[in-house]
Amino acid sequence: MSGALTGPLAVLLVAAGAAIGAPLRYLTDRLVQARHDTVFPWGTFAVNMAGSAVLGFLAALPADQVVMTGAGIGFCGALTTYSTFSYETLRLIEDGARFAAVANVVAGIAAGLGAGAFGFVLARVVTG
């Protein structure tokens, strides 16, 4: 990341953002998944889409290293979860839910890109 914020301030900003994003990810995942009686990992899908939209929004704003470090890297990095996405996809395959596994990968990637683009466009519309 060219011109990225570094040093102790960057570490504190990432930690502060992550301290909000990680518990929010867990709580949102549990809330969403509890409302769906299916093998599809809707909770992880929801947090990944939300984080992609927020990061897309932030990316469209005028460059601000403090905001991008704390909110973009810290918050969005902790809110979204590629590792859980991968684990849940492998678990679906192991459980014989191959269609759900493929749907998780295709929908997760396509919708994540779409959510990021939506956030980007929304920021451009809001900021003029």
mmCIF file with all atom_site columns, C-alpha atoms in Angstrom:
data_model
loop_
_atom_site.group_PDB
_atom_site.id
_atom_site.type_symbol
_atom_site.label_atom_id
_atom_site.label_alt_id
_atom_site.label_comp_id
_atom_site.label_asym_id
_atom_site.label_entity_id
_atom_site.label_seq_id
_atom_site.pdbx_PDB_ins_code
_atom_site.Cartn_x
_atom_site.Cartn_y
_atom_site.Cartn_z
_atom_site.occupancy
_atom_site.B_iso_or_equiv
_atom_site.pdbx_formal_charge
_atom_site.auth_seq_id
_atom_site.auth_comp_id
_atom_site.auth_asym_id
_atom_site.auth_atom_id
_atom_site.pdbx_PDB_model_num
ATOM 1   C CA . MET A 1 1   ? 0.000   0.000   0.000  1.00 0.00 ? 1   MET A CA 1
ATOM 2   C CA . SER A 1 2   ? 1.795   3.104   -1.221 1.00 0.00 ? 2   SER A CA 1
ATOM 3   C CA . GLY A 1 3   ? 2.060   5.878   1.339  1.00 0.00 ? 3   GLY A CA 1
ATOM 4   C CA . ALA A 1 4   ? 0.463   3.733   4.031  1.00 0.00 ? 4   ALA A CA 1
ATOM 5   C CA . LEU A 1 5   ? 0.432   4.874   7.599  1.00 0.00 ? 5   LEU A CA 1
ATOM 6   C CA . THR A 1 6   ? 3.084   3.062   9.632  1.00 0.00 ? 6   THR A CA 1
ATOM 7   C CA . GLY A 1 7   ? 4.408   2.946   13.155 1.00 0.00 ? 7   GLY A CA 1
ATOM 8   C CA . PRO A 1 8   ? 2.728   2.857   16.566 1.00 0.00 ? 8   PRO A CA 1
ATOM 9   C CA . LEU A 1 9   ? -0.238  4.995   15.467 1.00 0.00 ? 9   LEU A CA 1
ATOM 10  C CA . ALA A 1 10  ? -1.027  2.553   12.662 1.00 0.00 ? 10  ALA A CA 1
ATOM 11  C CA . VAL A 1 11  ? -0.907  -0.375  15.078 1.00 0.00 ? 11  VAL A CA 1
ATOM 12  C CA . LEU A 1 12  ? -3.264  1.408   17.489 1.00 0.00 ? 12  LEU A CA 1
ATOM 13  C CA . LEU A 1 13  ? -5.692  2.329   14.714 1.00 0.00 ? 13  LEU A CA 1
ATOM 14  C CA . VAL A 1 14  ? -5.773  -1.219  13.344 1.00 0.00 ? 14  VAL A CA 1
ATOM 15  C CA . ALA A 1 15  ? -6.264  -2.619  16.851 1.00 0.00 ? 15  ALA A CA 1
ATOM 16  C CA . ALA A 1 16  ? -9.073  -0.154  17.603 1.00 0.00 ? 16  ALA A CA 1
ATOM 17  C CA . GLY A 1 17  ? -10.861 -0.945  14.347 1.00 0.00 ? 17  GLY A CA 1
ATOM 18  C CA . ALA A 1 18  ? -10.419 -4.675  14.887 1.00 0.00 ? 18  ALA A CA 1
ATOM 19  C CA . ALA A 1 19  ? -11.709 -4.395  18.458 1.00 0.00 ? 19  ALA A CA 1
ATOM 20  C CA . ILE A 1 20  ? -15.015 -3.217  16.989 1.00 0.00 ? 20  ILE A CA 1
ATOM 21  C CA . GLY A 1 21  ? -15.062 -5.351  13.825 1.00 0.00 ? 21  GLY A CA 1
ATOM 22  C CA . ALA A 1 22  ? -14.292 -8.749  15.371 1.00 0.00 ? 22  ALA A CA 1
ATOM 23  C CA . PRO A 1 23  ? -17.081 -8.827  17.985 1.00 0.00 ? 23  PRO A CA 1
ATOM 24  C CA . LEU A 1 24  ? -19.486 -7.329  15.444 1.00 0.00 ? 24  LEU A CA 1
ATOM 25  C CA . ARG A 1 25  ? -18.590 -10.125 13.037 1.00 0.00 ? 25  ARG A CA 1
ATOM 26  C CA . TYR A 1 26  ? -19.235 -12.786 15.667 1.00 0.00 ? 26  TYR A CA 1
ATOM 27  C CA . LEU A 1 27  ? -22.534 -11.289 16.850 1.00 0.00 ? 27  LEU A CA 1
ATOM 28  C CA . THR A 1 28  ? -23.817 -10.655 13.326 1.00 0.00 ? 28  THR A CA 1
ATOM 29  C CA . ASP A 1 29  ? -22.820 -14.136 12.176 1.00 0.00 ? 29  ASP A CA 1
ATOM 30  C CA . ARG A 1 30  ? -24.654 -15.774 15.081 1.00 0.00 ? 30  ARG A CA 1
ATOM 31  C CA . LEU A 1 31  ? -27.747 -13.567 14.679 1.00 0.00 ? 31  LEU A CA 1
ATOM 32  C CA . VAL A 1 32  ? -28.041 -14.177 10.934 1.00 0.00 ? 32  VAL A CA 1
ATOM 33  C CA . GLN A 1 33  ? -27.240 -17.896 11.075 1.00 0.00 ? 33  GLN A CA 1
ATOM 34  C CA . ALA A 1 34  ? -29.772 -18.465 13.875 1.00 0.00 ? 34  ALA A CA 1
ATOM 35  C CA . ARG A 1 35  ? -32.502 -17.189 11.543 1.00 0.00 ? 35  ARG A CA 1
ATOM 36  C CA . HIS A 1 36  ? -31.699 -19.682 8.766  1.00 0.00 ? 36  HIS A CA 1
ATOM 37  C CA . ASP A 1 37  ? -32.238 -23.402 9.058  1.00 0.00 ? 37  ASP A CA 1
ATOM 38  C CA . THR A 1 38  ? -29.863 -24.373 6.268  1.00 0.00 ? 38  THR A CA 1
ATOM 39  C CA . VAL A 1 39  ? -26.313 -25.617 5.763  1.00 0.00 ? 39  VAL A CA 1
ATOM 40  C CA . PHE A 1 40  ? -25.431 -22.481 3.777  1.00 0.00 ? 40  PHE A CA 1
ATOM 41  C CA . PRO A 1 41  ? -23.255 -20.151 5.888  1.00 0.00 ? 41  PRO A CA 1
ATOM 42  C CA . TRP A 1 42  ? -25.488 -17.081 5.685  1.00 0.00 ? 42  TRP A CA 1
ATOM 43  C CA . GLY A 1 43  ? -23.830 -15.394 8.671  1.00 0.00 ? 43  GLY A CA 1
ATOM 44  C CA . THR A 1 44  ? -20.382 -15.386 7.122  1.00 0.00 ? 44  THR A CA 1
ATOM 45  C CA . PHE A 1 45  ? -21.861 -14.370 3.783  1.00 0.00 ? 45  PHE A CA 1
ATOM 46  C CA . ALA A 1 46  ? -23.606 -11.395 5.430  1.00 0.00 ? 46  ALA A CA 1
ATOM 47  C CA . VAL A 1 47  ? -20.532 -10.063 7.238  1.00 0.00 ? 47  VAL A CA 1
ATOM 48  C CA . ASN A 1 48  ? -18.367 -10.483 4.144  1.00 0.00 ? 48  ASN A CA 1
ATOM 49  C CA . MET A 1 49  ? -20.875 -8.539  2.022  1.00 0.00 ? 49  MET A CA 1
ATOM 50  C CA . ALA A 1 50  ? -21.215 -5.780  4.616  1.00 0.00 ? 50  ALA A CA 1
ATOM 51  C CA . GLY A 1 51  ? -17.447 -5.471  4.984  1.00 0.00 ? 51  GLY A CA 1
ATOM 52  C CA . SER A 1 52  ? -16.966 -5.401  1.212  1.00 0.00 ? 52  SER A CA 1
ATOM 53  C CA . ALA A 1 53  ? -19.532 -2.611  0.873  1.00 0.00 ? 53  ALA A CA 1
ATOM 54  C CA . VAL A 1 54  ? -17.948 -0.568  3.670  1.00 0.00 ? 54  VAL A CA 1
ATOM 55  C CA . LEU A 1 55  ? -14.454 -1.024  2.235  1.00 0.00 ? 55  LEU A CA 1
ATOM 56  C CA . GLY A 1 56  ? -15.683 -0.041  -1.237 1.00 0.00 ? 56  GLY A CA 1
ATOM 57  C CA . PHE A 1 57  ? -17.245 3.067   0.286  1.00 0.00 ? 57  PHE A CA 1
ATOM 58  C CA . LEU A 1 58  ? -14.018 3.974   2.086  1.00 0.00 ? 58  LEU A CA 1
ATOM 59  C CA . ALA A 1 59  ? -11.943 3.380   -1.046 1.00 0.00 ? 59  ALA A CA 1
ATOM 60  C CA . ALA A 1 60  ? -13.956 5.995   -2.936 1.00 0.00 ? 60  ALA A CA 1
ATOM 61  C CA . LEU A 1 61  ? -13.405 8.710   -0.344 1.00 0.00 ? 61  LEU A CA 1
ATOM 62  C CA . PRO A 1 62  ? -10.544 11.179  -0.631 1.00 0.00 ? 62  PRO A CA 1
ATOM 63  C CA . ALA A 1 63  ? -7.367  9.550   0.665  1.00 0.00 ? 63  ALA A CA 1
ATOM 64  C CA . ASP A 1 64  ? -7.197  9.665   4.456  1.00 0.00 ? 64  ASP A CA 1
ATOM 65  C CA . GLN A 1 65  ? -4.568  7.364   5.913  1.00 0.00 ? 65  GLN A CA 1
ATOM 66  C CA . VAL A 1 66  ? -6.003  7.482   9.423  1.00 0.00 ? 66  VAL A CA 1
ATOM 67  C CA . VAL A 1 67  ? -9.520  6.494   8.332  1.00 0.00 ? 67  VAL A CA 1
ATOM 68  C CA . MET A 1 68  ? -8.317  3.839   5.909  1.00 0.00 ? 68  MET A CA 1
ATOM 69  C CA . THR A 1 69  ? -5.946  2.348   8.481  1.00 0.00 ? 69  THR A CA 1
ATOM 70  C CA . GLY A 1 70  ? -8.468  2.207   11.322 1.00 0.00 ? 70  GLY A CA 1
ATOM 71  C CA . ALA A 1 71  ? -11.697 1.581   9.431  1.00 0.00 ? 71  ALA A CA 1
ATOM 72  C CA . GLY A 1 72  ? -10.454 -0.039  6.232  1.00 0.00 ? 72  GLY A CA 1
ATOM 73  C CA . ILE A 1 73  ? -7.723  -2.295  7.539  1.00 0.00 ? 73  ILE A CA 1
ATOM 74  C CA . GLY A 1 74  ? -8.729  -2.690  11.189 1.00 0.00 ? 74  GLY A CA 1
ATOM 75  C CA . PHE A 1 75  ? -12.531 -2.697  11.141 1.00 0.00 ? 75  PHE A CA 1
ATOM 76  C CA . CYS A 1 76  ? -13.190 -4.214  7.702  1.00 0.00 ? 76  CYS A CA 1
ATOM 77  C CA . GLY A 1 77  ? -10.316 -6.653  8.085  1.00 0.00 ? 77  GLY A CA 1
ATOM 78  C CA . ALA A 1 78  ? -11.771 -7.975  11.336 1.00 0.00 ? 78  ALA A CA 1
ATOM 79  C CA . LEU A 1 79  ? -15.393 -7.848  10.178 1.00 0.00 ? 79  LEU A CA 1
ATOM 80  C CA . THR A 1 80  ? -14.784 -9.911  7.061  1.00 0.00 ? 80  THR A CA 1
ATOM 81  C CA . THR A 1 81  ? -13.367 -13.389 7.168  1.00 0.00 ? 81  THR A CA 1
ATOM 82  C CA . TYR A 1 82  ? -11.799 -15.232 4.273  1.00 0.00 ? 82  TYR A CA 1
ATOM 83  C CA . SER A 1 83  ? -10.550 -17.993 6.551  1.00 0.00 ? 83  SER A CA 1
ATOM 84  C CA . THR A 1 84  ? -14.039 -18.818 7.840  1.00 0.00 ? 84  THR A CA 1
ATOM 85  C CA . PHE A 1 85  ? -15.372 -18.594 4.283  1.00 0.00 ? 85  PHE A CA 1
ATOM 86  C CA . SER A 1 86  ? -12.763 -21.180 3.232  1.00 0.00 ? 86  SER A CA 1
ATOM 87  C CA . TYR A 1 87  ? -13.335 -23.407 6.245  1.00 0.00 ? 87  TYR A CA 1
ATOM 88  C CA . GLU A 1 88  ? -17.113 -23.403 5.797  1.00 0.00 ? 88  GLU A CA 1
ATOM 89  C CA . THR A 1 89  ? -16.751 -24.189 2.102  1.00 0.00 ? 89  THR A CA 1
ATOM 90  C CA . LEU A 1 90  ? -14.510 -27.178 2.880  1.00 0.00 ? 90  LEU A CA 1
ATOM 91  C CA . ARG A 1 91  ? -16.922 -28.298 5.616  1.00 0.00 ? 91  ARG A CA 1
ATOM 92  C CA . LEU A 1 92  ? -19.807 -28.203 3.117  1.00 0.00 ? 92  LEU A CA 1
ATOM 93  C CA . ILE A 1 93  ? -17.807 -30.386 0.716  1.00 0.00 ? 93  ILE A CA 1
ATOM 94  C CA . GLU A 1 94  ? -16.927 -32.856 3.486  1.00 0.00 ? 94  GLU A CA 1
ATOM 95  C CA . ASP A 1 95  ? -20.612 -33.028 4.495  1.00 0.00 ? 95  ASP A CA 1
ATOM 96  C CA . GLY A 1 96  ? -21.620 -33.824 0.918  1.00 0.00 ? 96  GLY A CA 1
ATOM 97  C CA . ALA A 1 97  ? -23.292 -30.454 0.317  1.00 0.00 ? 97  ALA A CA 1
ATOM 98  C CA . ARG A 1 98  ? -21.351 -29.808 -2.870 1.00 0.00 ? 98  ARG A CA 1
ATOM 99  C CA . PHE A 1 99  ? -23.963 -27.556 -4.456 1.00 0.00 ? 99  PHE A CA 1
ATOM 100 C CA . ALA A 1 100 ? -23.992 -25.341 -1.351 1.00 0.00 ? 100 ALA A CA 1
ATOM 101 C CA . ALA A 1 101 ? -20.169 -25.274 -1.385 1.00 0.00 ? 101 ALA A CA 1
ATOM 102 C CA . VAL A 1 102 ? -20.041 -24.165 -5.017 1.00 0.00 ? 102 VAL A CA 1
ATOM 103 C CA . ALA A 1 103 ? -22.837 -21.661 -4.409 1.00 0.00 ? 103 ALA A CA 1
ATOM 104 C CA . ASN A 1 104 ? -20.920 -20.287 -1.424 1.00 0.00 ? 104 ASN A CA 1
ATOM 105 C CA . VAL A 1 105 ? -17.792 -19.716 -3.505 1.00 0.00 ? 105 VAL A CA 1
ATOM 106 C CA . VAL A 1 106 ? -19.526 -18.281 -6.572 1.00 0.00 ? 106 VAL A CA 1
ATOM 107 C CA . ALA A 1 107 ? -21.987 -16.116 -4.650 1.00 0.00 ? 107 ALA A CA 1
ATOM 108 C CA . GLY A 1 108 ? -19.394 -15.046 -2.102 1.00 0.00 ? 108 GLY A CA 1
ATOM 109 C CA . ILE A 1 109 ? -16.941 -13.803 -4.691 1.00 0.00 ? 109 ILE A CA 1
ATOM 110 C CA . ALA A 1 110 ? -19.490 -12.297 -7.096 1.00 0.00 ? 110 ALA A CA 1
ATOM 111 C CA . ALA A 1 111 ? -21.564 -10.647 -4.382 1.00 0.00 ? 111 ALA A CA 1
ATOM 112 C CA . GLY A 1 112 ? -18.437 -9.430  -2.582 1.00 0.00 ? 112 GLY A CA 1
ATOM 113 C CA . LEU A 1 113 ? -17.230 -7.697  -5.728 1.00 0.00 ? 113 LEU A CA 1
ATOM 114 C CA . GLY A 1 114 ? -20.723 -6.314  -6.294 1.00 0.00 ? 114 GLY A CA 1
ATOM 115 C CA . ALA A 1 115 ? -20.982 -5.074  -2.704 1.00 0.00 ? 115 ALA A CA 1
ATOM 116 C CA . GLY A 1 116 ? -17.600 -3.378  -2.988 1.00 0.00 ? 116 GLY A CA 1
ATOM 117 C CA . ALA A 1 117 ? -18.635 -1.718  -6.247 1.00 0.00 ? 117 ALA A CA 1
ATOM 118 C CA . PHE A 1 118 ? -21.940 -0.656  -4.685 1.00 0.00 ? 118 PHE A CA 1
ATOM 119 C CA . GLY A 1 119 ? -20.126 0.933   -1.732 1.00 0.00 ? 119 GLY A CA 1
ATOM 120 C CA . PHE A 1 120 ? -17.740 2.697   -4.088 1.00 0.00 ? 120 PHE A CA 1
ATOM 121 C CA . VAL A 1 121 ? -20.534 4.119   -6.245 1.00 0.00 ? 121 VAL A CA 1
ATOM 122 C CA . LEU A 1 122 ? -22.579 5.075   -3.173 1.00 0.00 ? 122 LEU A CA 1
ATOM 123 C CA . ALA A 1 123 ? -19.660 7.067   -1.771 1.00 0.00 ? 123 ALA A CA 1
ATOM 124 C CA . ARG A 1 124 ? -19.204 8.862   -5.086 1.00 0.00 ? 124 ARG A CA 1
ATOM 125 C CA . VAL A 1 125 ? -22.914 9.749   -5.187 1.00 0.00 ? 125 VAL A CA 1
ATOM 126 C CA . VAL A 1 126 ? -22.947 10.920  -1.557 1.00 0.00 ? 126 VAL A CA 1
ATOM 127 C CA . THR A 1 127 ? -19.756 12.979  -1.826 1.00 0.00 ? 127 THR A CA 1
ATOM 128 C CA . GLY A 1 128 ? -20.511 14.355  -5.279 1.00 0.00 ? 128 GLY A CA 1
#
